[in-house]
Short mmCIF file of C-alpha atoms in Angstrom, two decimals:
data_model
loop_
_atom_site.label_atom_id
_atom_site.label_comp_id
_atom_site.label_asym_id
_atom_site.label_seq_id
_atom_site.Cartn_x
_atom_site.Cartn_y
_atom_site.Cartn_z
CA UNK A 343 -56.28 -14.17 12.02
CA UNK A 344 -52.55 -14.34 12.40
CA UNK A 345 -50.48 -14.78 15.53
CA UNK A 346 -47.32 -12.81 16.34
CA UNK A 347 -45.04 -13.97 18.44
CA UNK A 348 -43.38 -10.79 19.90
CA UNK A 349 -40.63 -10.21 22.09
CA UNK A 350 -41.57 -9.20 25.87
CA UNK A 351 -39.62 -8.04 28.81
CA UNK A 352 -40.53 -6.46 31.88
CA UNK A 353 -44.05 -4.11 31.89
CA UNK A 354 -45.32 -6.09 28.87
CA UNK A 355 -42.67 -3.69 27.40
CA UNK A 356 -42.30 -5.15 23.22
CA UNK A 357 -38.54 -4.30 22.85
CA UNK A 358 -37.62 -6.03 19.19
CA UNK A 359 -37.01 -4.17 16.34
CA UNK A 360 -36.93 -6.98 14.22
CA UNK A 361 -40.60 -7.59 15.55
CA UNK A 362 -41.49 -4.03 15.31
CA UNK A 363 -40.59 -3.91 11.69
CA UNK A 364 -43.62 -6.88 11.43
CA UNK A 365 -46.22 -5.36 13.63
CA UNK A 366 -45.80 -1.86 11.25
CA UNK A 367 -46.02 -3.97 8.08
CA UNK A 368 -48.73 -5.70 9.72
CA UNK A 369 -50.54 -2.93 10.09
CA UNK A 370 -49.46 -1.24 6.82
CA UNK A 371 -51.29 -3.98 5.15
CA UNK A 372 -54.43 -3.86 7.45
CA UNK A 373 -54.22 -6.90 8.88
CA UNK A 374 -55.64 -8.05 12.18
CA UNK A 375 -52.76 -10.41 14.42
CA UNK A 376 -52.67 -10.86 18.01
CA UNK A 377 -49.39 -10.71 19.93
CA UNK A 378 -48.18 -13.49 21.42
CA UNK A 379 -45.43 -12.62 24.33
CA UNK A 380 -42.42 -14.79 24.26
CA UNK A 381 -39.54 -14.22 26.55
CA UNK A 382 -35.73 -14.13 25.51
CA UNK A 383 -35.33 -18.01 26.86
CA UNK A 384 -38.71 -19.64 25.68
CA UNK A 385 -37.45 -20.88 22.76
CA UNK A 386 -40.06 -23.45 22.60
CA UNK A 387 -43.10 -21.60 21.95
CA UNK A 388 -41.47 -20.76 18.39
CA UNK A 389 -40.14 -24.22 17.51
CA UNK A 390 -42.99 -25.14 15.62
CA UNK A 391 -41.46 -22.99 12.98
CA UNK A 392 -38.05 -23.90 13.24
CA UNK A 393 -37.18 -20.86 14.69
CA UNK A 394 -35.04 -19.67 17.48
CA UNK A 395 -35.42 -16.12 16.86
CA UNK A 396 -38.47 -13.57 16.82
CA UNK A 397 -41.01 -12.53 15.12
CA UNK A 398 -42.37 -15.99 14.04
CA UNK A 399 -45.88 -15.57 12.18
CA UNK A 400 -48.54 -18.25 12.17
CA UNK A 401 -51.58 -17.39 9.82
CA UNK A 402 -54.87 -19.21 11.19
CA UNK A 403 -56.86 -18.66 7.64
CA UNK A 404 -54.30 -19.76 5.88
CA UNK A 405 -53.84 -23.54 7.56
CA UNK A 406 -50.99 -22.48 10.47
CA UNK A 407 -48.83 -21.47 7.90
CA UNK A 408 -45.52 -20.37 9.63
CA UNK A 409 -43.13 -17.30 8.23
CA UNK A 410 -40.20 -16.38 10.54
CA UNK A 411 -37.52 -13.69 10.19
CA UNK A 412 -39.13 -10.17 9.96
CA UNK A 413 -37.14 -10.13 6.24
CA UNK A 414 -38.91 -13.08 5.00
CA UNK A 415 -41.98 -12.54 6.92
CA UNK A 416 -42.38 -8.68 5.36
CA UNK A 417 -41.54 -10.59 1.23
CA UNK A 418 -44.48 -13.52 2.41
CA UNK A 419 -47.21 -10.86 3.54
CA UNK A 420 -46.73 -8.70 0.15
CA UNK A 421 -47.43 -12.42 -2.01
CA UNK A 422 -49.89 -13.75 0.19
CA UNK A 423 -51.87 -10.29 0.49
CA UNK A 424 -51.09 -8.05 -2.29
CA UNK A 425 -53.37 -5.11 -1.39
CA UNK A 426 -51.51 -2.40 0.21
CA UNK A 427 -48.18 -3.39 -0.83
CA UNK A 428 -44.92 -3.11 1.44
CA UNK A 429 -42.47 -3.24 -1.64
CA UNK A 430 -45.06 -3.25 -5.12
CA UNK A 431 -42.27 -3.18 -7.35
CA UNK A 432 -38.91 -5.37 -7.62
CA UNK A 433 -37.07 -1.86 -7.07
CA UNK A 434 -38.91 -0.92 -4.14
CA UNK A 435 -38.19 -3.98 -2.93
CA UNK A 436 -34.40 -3.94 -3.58
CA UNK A 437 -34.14 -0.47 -1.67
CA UNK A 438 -35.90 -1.86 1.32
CA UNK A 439 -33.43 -4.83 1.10
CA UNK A 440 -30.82 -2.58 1.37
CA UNK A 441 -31.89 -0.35 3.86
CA UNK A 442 -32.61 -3.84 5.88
CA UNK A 443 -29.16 -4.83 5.79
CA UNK A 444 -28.00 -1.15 5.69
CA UNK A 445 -29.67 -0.98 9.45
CA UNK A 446 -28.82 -4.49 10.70
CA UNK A 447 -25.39 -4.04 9.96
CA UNK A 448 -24.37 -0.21 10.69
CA UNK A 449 -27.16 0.65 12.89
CA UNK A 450 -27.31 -1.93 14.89
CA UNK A 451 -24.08 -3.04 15.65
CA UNK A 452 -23.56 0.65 16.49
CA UNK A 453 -26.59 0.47 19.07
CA UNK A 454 -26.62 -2.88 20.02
CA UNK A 455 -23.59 -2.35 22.58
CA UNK A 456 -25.26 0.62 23.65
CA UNK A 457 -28.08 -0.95 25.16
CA UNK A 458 -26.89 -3.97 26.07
CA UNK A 459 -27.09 -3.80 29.41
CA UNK A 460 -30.62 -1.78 29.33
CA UNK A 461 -32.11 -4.52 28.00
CA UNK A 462 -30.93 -6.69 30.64
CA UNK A 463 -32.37 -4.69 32.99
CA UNK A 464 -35.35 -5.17 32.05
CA UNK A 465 -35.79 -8.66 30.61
CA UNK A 466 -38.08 -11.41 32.51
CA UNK A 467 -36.52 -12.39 35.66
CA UNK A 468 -36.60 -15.74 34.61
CA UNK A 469 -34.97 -14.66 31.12
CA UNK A 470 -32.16 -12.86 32.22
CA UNK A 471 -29.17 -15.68 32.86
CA UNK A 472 -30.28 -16.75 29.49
CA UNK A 473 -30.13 -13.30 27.63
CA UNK A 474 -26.70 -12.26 29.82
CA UNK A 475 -25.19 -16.28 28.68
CA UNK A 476 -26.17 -16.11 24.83
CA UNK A 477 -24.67 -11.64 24.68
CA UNK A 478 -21.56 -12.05 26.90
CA UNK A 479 -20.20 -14.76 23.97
CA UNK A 480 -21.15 -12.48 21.60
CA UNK A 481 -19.74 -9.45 22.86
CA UNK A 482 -16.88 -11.46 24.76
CA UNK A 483 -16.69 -9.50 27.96
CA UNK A 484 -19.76 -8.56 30.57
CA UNK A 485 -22.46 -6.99 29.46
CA UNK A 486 -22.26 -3.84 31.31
CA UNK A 487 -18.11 -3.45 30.14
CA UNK A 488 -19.87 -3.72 27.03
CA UNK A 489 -22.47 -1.01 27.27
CA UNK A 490 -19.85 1.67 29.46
CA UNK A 491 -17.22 1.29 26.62
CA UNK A 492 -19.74 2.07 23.98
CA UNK A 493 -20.84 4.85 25.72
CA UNK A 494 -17.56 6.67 25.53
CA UNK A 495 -17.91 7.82 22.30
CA UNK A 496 -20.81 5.32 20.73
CA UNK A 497 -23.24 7.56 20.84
CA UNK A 498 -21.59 9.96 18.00
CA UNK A 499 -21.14 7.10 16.49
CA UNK A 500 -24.51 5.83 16.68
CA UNK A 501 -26.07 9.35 15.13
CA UNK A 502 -23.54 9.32 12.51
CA UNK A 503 -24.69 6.25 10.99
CA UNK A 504 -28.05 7.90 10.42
CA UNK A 505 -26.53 10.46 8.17
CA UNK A 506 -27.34 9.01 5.10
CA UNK A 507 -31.35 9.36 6.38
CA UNK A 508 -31.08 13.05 6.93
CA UNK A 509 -29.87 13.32 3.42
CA UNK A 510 -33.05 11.35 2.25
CA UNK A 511 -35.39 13.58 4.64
CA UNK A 512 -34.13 16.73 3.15
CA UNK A 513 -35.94 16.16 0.08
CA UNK A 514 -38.46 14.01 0.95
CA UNK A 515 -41.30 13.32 4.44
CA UNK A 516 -40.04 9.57 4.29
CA UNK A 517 -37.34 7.45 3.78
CA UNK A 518 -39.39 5.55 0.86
CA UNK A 519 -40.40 9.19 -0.33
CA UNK A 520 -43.59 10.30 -0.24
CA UNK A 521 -45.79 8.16 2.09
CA UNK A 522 -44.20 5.19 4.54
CA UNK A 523 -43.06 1.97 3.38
CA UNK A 524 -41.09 -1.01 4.64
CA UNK A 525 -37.52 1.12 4.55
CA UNK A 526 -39.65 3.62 6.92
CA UNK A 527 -40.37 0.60 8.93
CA UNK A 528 -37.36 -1.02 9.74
CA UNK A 529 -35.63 2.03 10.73
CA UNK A 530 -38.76 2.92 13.26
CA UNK A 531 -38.37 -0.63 14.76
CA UNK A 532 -34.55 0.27 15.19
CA UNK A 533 -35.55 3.77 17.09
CA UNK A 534 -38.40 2.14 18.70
CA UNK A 535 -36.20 -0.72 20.52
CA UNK A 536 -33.94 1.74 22.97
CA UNK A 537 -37.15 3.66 23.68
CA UNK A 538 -38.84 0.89 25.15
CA UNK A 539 -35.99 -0.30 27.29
CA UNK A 540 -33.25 2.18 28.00
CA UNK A 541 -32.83 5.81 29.09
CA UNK A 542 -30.23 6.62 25.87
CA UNK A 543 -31.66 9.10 23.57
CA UNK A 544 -31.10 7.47 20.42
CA UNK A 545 -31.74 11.02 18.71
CA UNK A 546 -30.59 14.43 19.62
CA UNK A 547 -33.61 17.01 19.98
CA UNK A 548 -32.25 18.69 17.21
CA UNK A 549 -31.85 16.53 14.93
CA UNK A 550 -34.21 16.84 11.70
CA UNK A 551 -34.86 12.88 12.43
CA UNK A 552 -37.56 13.37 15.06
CA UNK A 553 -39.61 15.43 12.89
CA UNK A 554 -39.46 11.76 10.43
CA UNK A 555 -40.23 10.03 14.13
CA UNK A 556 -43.20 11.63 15.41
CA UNK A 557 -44.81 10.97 12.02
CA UNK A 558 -43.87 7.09 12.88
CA UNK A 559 -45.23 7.06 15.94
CA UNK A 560 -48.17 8.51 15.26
CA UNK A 561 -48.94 6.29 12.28
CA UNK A 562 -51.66 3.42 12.82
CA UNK A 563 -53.11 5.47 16.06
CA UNK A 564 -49.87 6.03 17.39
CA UNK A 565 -49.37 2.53 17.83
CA UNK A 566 -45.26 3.22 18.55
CA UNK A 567 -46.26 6.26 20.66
CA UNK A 568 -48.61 4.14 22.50
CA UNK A 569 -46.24 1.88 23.36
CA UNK A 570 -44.76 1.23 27.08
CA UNK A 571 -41.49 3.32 26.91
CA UNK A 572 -38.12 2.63 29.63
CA UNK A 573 -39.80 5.06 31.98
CA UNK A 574 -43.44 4.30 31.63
CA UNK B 825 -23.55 16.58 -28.03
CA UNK B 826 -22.99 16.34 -24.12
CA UNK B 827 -19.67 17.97 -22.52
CA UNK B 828 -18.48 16.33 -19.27
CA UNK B 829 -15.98 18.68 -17.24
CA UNK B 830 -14.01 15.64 -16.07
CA UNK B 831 -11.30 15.91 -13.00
CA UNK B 832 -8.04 15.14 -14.24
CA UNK B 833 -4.81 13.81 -12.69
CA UNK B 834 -1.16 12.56 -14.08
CA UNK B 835 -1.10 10.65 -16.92
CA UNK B 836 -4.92 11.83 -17.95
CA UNK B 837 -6.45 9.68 -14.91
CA UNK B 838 -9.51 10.23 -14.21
CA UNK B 839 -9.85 9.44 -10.26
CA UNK B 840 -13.39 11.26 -9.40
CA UNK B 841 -16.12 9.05 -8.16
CA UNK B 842 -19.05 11.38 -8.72
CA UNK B 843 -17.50 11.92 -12.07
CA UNK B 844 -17.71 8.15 -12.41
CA UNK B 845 -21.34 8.30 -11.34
CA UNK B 846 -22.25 10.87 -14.27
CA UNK B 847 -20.07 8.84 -16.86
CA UNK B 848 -21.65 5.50 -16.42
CA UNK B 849 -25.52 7.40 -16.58
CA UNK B 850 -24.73 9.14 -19.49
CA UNK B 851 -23.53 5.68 -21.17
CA UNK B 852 -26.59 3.93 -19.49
CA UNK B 853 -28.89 6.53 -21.57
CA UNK B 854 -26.53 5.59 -24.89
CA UNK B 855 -26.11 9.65 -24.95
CA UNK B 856 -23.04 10.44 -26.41
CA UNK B 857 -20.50 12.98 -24.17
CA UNK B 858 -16.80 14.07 -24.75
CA UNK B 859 -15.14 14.37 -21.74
CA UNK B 860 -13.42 18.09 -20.98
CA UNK B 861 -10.56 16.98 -18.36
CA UNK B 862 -10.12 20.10 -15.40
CA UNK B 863 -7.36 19.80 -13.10
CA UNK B 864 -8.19 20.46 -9.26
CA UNK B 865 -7.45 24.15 -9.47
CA UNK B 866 -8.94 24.89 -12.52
CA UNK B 867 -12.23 26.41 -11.04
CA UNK B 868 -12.43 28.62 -14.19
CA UNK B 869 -13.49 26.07 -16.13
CA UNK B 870 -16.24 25.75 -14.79
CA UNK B 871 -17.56 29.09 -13.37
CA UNK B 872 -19.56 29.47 -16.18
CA UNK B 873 -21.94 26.63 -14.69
CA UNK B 874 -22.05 28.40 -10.88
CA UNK B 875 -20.02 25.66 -9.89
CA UNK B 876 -16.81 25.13 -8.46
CA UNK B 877 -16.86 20.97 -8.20
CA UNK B 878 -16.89 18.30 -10.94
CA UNK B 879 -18.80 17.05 -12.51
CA UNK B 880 -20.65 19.75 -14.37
CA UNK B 881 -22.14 18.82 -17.75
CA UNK B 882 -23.09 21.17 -20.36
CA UNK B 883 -25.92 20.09 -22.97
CA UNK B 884 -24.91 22.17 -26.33
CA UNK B 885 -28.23 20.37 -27.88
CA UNK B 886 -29.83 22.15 -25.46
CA UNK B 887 -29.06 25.61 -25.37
CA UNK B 888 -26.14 24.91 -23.39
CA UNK B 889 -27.97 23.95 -20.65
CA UNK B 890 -25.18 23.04 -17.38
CA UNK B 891 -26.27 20.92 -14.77
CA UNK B 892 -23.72 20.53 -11.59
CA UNK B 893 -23.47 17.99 -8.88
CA UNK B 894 -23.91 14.17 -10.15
CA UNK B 895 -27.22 13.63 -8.28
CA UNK B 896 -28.73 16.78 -9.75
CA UNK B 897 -26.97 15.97 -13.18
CA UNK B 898 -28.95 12.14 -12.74
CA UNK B 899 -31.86 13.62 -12.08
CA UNK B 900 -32.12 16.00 -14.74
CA UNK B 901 -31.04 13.40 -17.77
CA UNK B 902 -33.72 11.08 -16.74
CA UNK B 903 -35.79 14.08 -17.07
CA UNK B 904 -34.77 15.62 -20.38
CA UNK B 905 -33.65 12.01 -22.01
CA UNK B 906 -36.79 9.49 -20.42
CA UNK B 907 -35.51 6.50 -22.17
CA UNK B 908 -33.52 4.18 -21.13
CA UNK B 909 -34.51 5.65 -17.17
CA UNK B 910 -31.37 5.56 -14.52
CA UNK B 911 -34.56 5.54 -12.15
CA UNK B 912 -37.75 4.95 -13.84
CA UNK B 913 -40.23 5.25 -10.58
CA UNK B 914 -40.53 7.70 -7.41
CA UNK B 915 -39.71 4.54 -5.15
CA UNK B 916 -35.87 3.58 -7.53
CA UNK B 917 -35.46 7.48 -7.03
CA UNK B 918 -35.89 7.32 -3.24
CA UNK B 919 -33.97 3.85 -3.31
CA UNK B 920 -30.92 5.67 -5.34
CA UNK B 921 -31.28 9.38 -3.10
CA UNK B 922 -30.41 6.73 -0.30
CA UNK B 923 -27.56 5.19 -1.48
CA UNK B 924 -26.18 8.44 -2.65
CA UNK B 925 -26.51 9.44 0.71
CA UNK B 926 -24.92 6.19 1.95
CA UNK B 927 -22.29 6.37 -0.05
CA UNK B 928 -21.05 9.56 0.52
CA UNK B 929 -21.16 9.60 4.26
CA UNK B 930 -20.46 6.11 5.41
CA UNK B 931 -18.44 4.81 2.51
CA UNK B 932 -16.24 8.30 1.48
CA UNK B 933 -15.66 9.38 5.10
CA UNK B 934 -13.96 5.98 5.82
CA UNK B 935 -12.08 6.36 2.49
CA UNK B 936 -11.08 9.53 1.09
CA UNK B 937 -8.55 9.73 4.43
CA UNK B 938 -7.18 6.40 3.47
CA UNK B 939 -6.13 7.64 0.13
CA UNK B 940 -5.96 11.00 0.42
CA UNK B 941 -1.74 11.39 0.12
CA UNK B 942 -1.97 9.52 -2.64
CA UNK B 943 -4.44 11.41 -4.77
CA UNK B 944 -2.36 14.38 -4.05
CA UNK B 945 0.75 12.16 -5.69
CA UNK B 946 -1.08 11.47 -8.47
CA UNK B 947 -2.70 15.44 -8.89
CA UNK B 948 -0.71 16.99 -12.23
CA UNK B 949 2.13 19.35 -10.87
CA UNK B 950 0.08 22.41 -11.68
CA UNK B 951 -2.81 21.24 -8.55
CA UNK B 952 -0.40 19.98 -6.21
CA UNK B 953 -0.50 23.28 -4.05
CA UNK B 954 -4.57 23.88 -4.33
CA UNK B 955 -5.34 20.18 -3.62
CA UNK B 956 -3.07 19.83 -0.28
CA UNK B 957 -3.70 23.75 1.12
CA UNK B 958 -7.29 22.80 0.50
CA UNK B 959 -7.62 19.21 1.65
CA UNK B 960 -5.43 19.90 4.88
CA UNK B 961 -7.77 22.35 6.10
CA UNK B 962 -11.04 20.00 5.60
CA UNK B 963 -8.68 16.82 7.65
CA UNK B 964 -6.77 19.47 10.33
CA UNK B 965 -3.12 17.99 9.25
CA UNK B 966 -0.86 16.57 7.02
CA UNK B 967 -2.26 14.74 4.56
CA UNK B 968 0.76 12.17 4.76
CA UNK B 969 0.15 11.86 8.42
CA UNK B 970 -4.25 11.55 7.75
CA UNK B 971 -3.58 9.08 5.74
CA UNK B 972 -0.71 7.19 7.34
CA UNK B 973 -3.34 6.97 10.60
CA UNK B 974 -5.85 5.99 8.32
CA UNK B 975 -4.22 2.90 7.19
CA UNK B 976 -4.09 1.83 10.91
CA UNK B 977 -7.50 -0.11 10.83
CA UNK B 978 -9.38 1.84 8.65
CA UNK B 979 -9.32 -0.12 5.64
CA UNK B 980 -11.23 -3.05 7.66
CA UNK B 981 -13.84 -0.38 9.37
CA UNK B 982 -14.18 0.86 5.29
CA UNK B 983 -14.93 -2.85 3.94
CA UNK B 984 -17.51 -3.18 7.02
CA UNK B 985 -19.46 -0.16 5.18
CA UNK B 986 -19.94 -2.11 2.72
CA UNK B 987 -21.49 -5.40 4.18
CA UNK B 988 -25.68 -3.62 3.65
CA UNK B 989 -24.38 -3.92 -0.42
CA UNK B 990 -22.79 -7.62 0.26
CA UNK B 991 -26.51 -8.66 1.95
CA UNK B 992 -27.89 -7.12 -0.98
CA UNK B 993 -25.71 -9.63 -3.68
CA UNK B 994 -26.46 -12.48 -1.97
CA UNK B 995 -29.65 -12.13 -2.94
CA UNK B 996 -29.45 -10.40 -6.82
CA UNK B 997 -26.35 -9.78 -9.47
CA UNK B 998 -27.44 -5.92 -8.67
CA UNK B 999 -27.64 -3.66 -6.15
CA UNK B 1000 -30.32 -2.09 -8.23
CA UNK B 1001 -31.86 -6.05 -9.05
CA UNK B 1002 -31.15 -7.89 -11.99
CA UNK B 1003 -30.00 -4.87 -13.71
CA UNK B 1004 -27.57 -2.60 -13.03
CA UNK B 1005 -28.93 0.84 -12.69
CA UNK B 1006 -27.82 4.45 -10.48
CA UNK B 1007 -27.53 2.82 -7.40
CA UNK B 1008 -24.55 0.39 -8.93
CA UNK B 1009 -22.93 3.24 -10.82
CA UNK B 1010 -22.55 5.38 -7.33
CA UNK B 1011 -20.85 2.56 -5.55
CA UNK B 1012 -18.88 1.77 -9.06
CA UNK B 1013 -17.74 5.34 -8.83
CA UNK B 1014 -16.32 4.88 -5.57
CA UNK B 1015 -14.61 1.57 -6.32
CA UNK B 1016 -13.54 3.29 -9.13
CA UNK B 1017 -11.43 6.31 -7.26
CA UNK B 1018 -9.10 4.20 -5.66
CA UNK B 1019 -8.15 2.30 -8.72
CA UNK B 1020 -7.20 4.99 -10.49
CA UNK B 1021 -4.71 6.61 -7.90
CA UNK B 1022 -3.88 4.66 -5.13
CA UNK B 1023 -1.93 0.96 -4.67
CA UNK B 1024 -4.59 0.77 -1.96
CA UNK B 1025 -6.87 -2.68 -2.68
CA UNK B 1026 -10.47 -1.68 -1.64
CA UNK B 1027 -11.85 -5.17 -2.03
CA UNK B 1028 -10.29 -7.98 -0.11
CA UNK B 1029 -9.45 -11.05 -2.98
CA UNK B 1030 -12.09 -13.44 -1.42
CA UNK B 1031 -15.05 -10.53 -0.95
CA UNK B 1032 -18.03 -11.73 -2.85
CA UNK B 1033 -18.18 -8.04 -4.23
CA UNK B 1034 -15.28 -8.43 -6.27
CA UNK B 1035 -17.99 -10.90 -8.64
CA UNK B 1036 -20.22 -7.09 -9.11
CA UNK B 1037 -17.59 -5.22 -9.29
CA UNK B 1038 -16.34 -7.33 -12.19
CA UNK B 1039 -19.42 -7.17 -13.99
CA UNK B 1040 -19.25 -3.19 -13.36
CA UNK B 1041 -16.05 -2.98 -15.31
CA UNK B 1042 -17.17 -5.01 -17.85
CA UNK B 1043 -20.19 -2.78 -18.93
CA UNK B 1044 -20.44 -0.36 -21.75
CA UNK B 1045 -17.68 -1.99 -23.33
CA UNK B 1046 -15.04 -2.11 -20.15
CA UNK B 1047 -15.82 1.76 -19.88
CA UNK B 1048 -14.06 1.15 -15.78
CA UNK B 1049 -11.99 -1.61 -16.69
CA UNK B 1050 -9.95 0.36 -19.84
CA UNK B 1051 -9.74 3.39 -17.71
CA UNK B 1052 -5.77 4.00 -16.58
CA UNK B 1053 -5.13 2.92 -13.14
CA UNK B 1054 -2.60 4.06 -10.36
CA UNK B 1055 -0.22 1.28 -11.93
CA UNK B 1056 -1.23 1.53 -15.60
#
């Protein structure tokens, strides 16, 4: 059995991309994990693994071993259970690396301001000072300057970013081509995280995307459609 | 024997970065190609193919077979010439569609308006007239004043499209892996376009990608590192 210690705010809602990327390649790979809920400040439930940061894995069967960063984590679950591969190939694995950084760096810091605020909103009570603290010195001004700047104009932005995946759907039903793999993963975390926690539409309703999303969230019984959403 | 309809500029420069792409594949395969150089208003010269952009190659081994567009021209070589594979697997296909996709989008559209005066300095007298009438409509202005407001800031938003590729070195001499393969050649092509036209320095001295990029112009015999630049 292996535990996942997952993000939660408000509603049980699971917010994380980064821990969204695990639970798909979790599931990918047919493995059974519980969730564990940790909030933005408790920091110490993931210490054991010298983490600050979620998802943290701890496989049971395999002694406690600990794996954290969803990066690492995805590379450890491929060697320690090869069946059902994530990458199965050193290229596959170099485009997934890519589109890893690709979407932590473009995607991201395009979002990330957009939401900033949202997910404020709906951390833990006793989270929030913590989670407004730690983002106001990273974005250097409040968080909800932050998020109304972004929104003049961020949102374009945002979409544009996802350009290069419109190309790649044209031609083929996923991102890693003809069935989902880890790049499909860590792009559905990314879409996933504003729809638990924010009214923003990440995705225009015409854009060819959704068609890619609703075959995310209805993978591994619609375990991202399932999911508490900002307005559930 | 392989013909290559090559853009050409003063002083038989060869500035295109999806002609760059098709160059470094076809030396990749070891297939041997003379290069046909077609100034930006020659459109004539390649009709004959149903295409009005370079690169086009023509396969007189085969018929005369013409390929147009560099992705299409990659993906038929690797079909008609399997050894030596630019690809070699549905999943380094996918991995390279995305990249070409990156690359054009995120990468060109925060650099062709950053250089954009100065390819049209270094166009041969003859194109002058095509390349600005044509290139003015696609940018709505001057193409002095595009790139003039380009050069306020935009050089640091393009070297922050590259940081997915400067994740990806930290981790492998490749973007590809430990080989170079299409997904280095695209992003050579495009380092490639400024160096041939334009004082502009793409890479800041201390990135880590000038390291790849050096071992980019070093391959096939300094293929990109013999080629004219703006100052040669």
């Amino acid at each position: 059995m292996i535990t996942l210690f997952d993000l939660v705010v408000s509603g049980d809602r699971r917010p994380s991309p980064f821990c969204w990327r695990t639970k798909l390649a979790l599931r990918h790979k047919g493995l059974v994990y519980v969730a564990e809920p940790v909030g933005f400040s408790e920091k110490d439930k993931i210490a054991f693994a010298g983490s600050t940061t979620l998802p943290v894995i701890r496989d049971d069967g395999r002694g406690g071993h600990a794996v954290k960063d969803s990066w690492q984590i995805a590379l450890w679950l491929d060697e320690a259970y090869p069946a059902r591969p994530l990458f199965g190939s050193a290229s596959a694995t170099s485009f997934a690396r890519f589109v890893n950084g690709w979407a932590d760096t473009a995607v991201h810091g395009a979002l990330f301001p957009l939401v900033v605020a949202d997910i404020h909103a709906h951390a833990r009570p006793q989270d929030q000072a913590y989670f407004r603290d730690s983002r106001e010195k990273r974005l250097g001004r409040p968080l909800e300057a932050a998020q109304a700047a972004a929104r003049d104009g961020g949102l374009a932005v945002l979409r544009s970013t996802l350009e290069p995946v419109r190309r790649q759907l044209a031609g083929q039903p996923f991102i890693s081509g003809d069935a989902p793999a880890y790049p499909d993963y860590i792009l559905a975390g990314t879409v996933l995280w504003p729809r638990t926690i924010s009214p923003l539409r990440l995705l225009d309703p015409a854009d060819p995307l959704n068609a890619w999303l609703d075959r995310m969230l209805d993978l591994f019984d619609g375990l991202g459609r399932k999911a508490p959403t900002a307005s559930s």
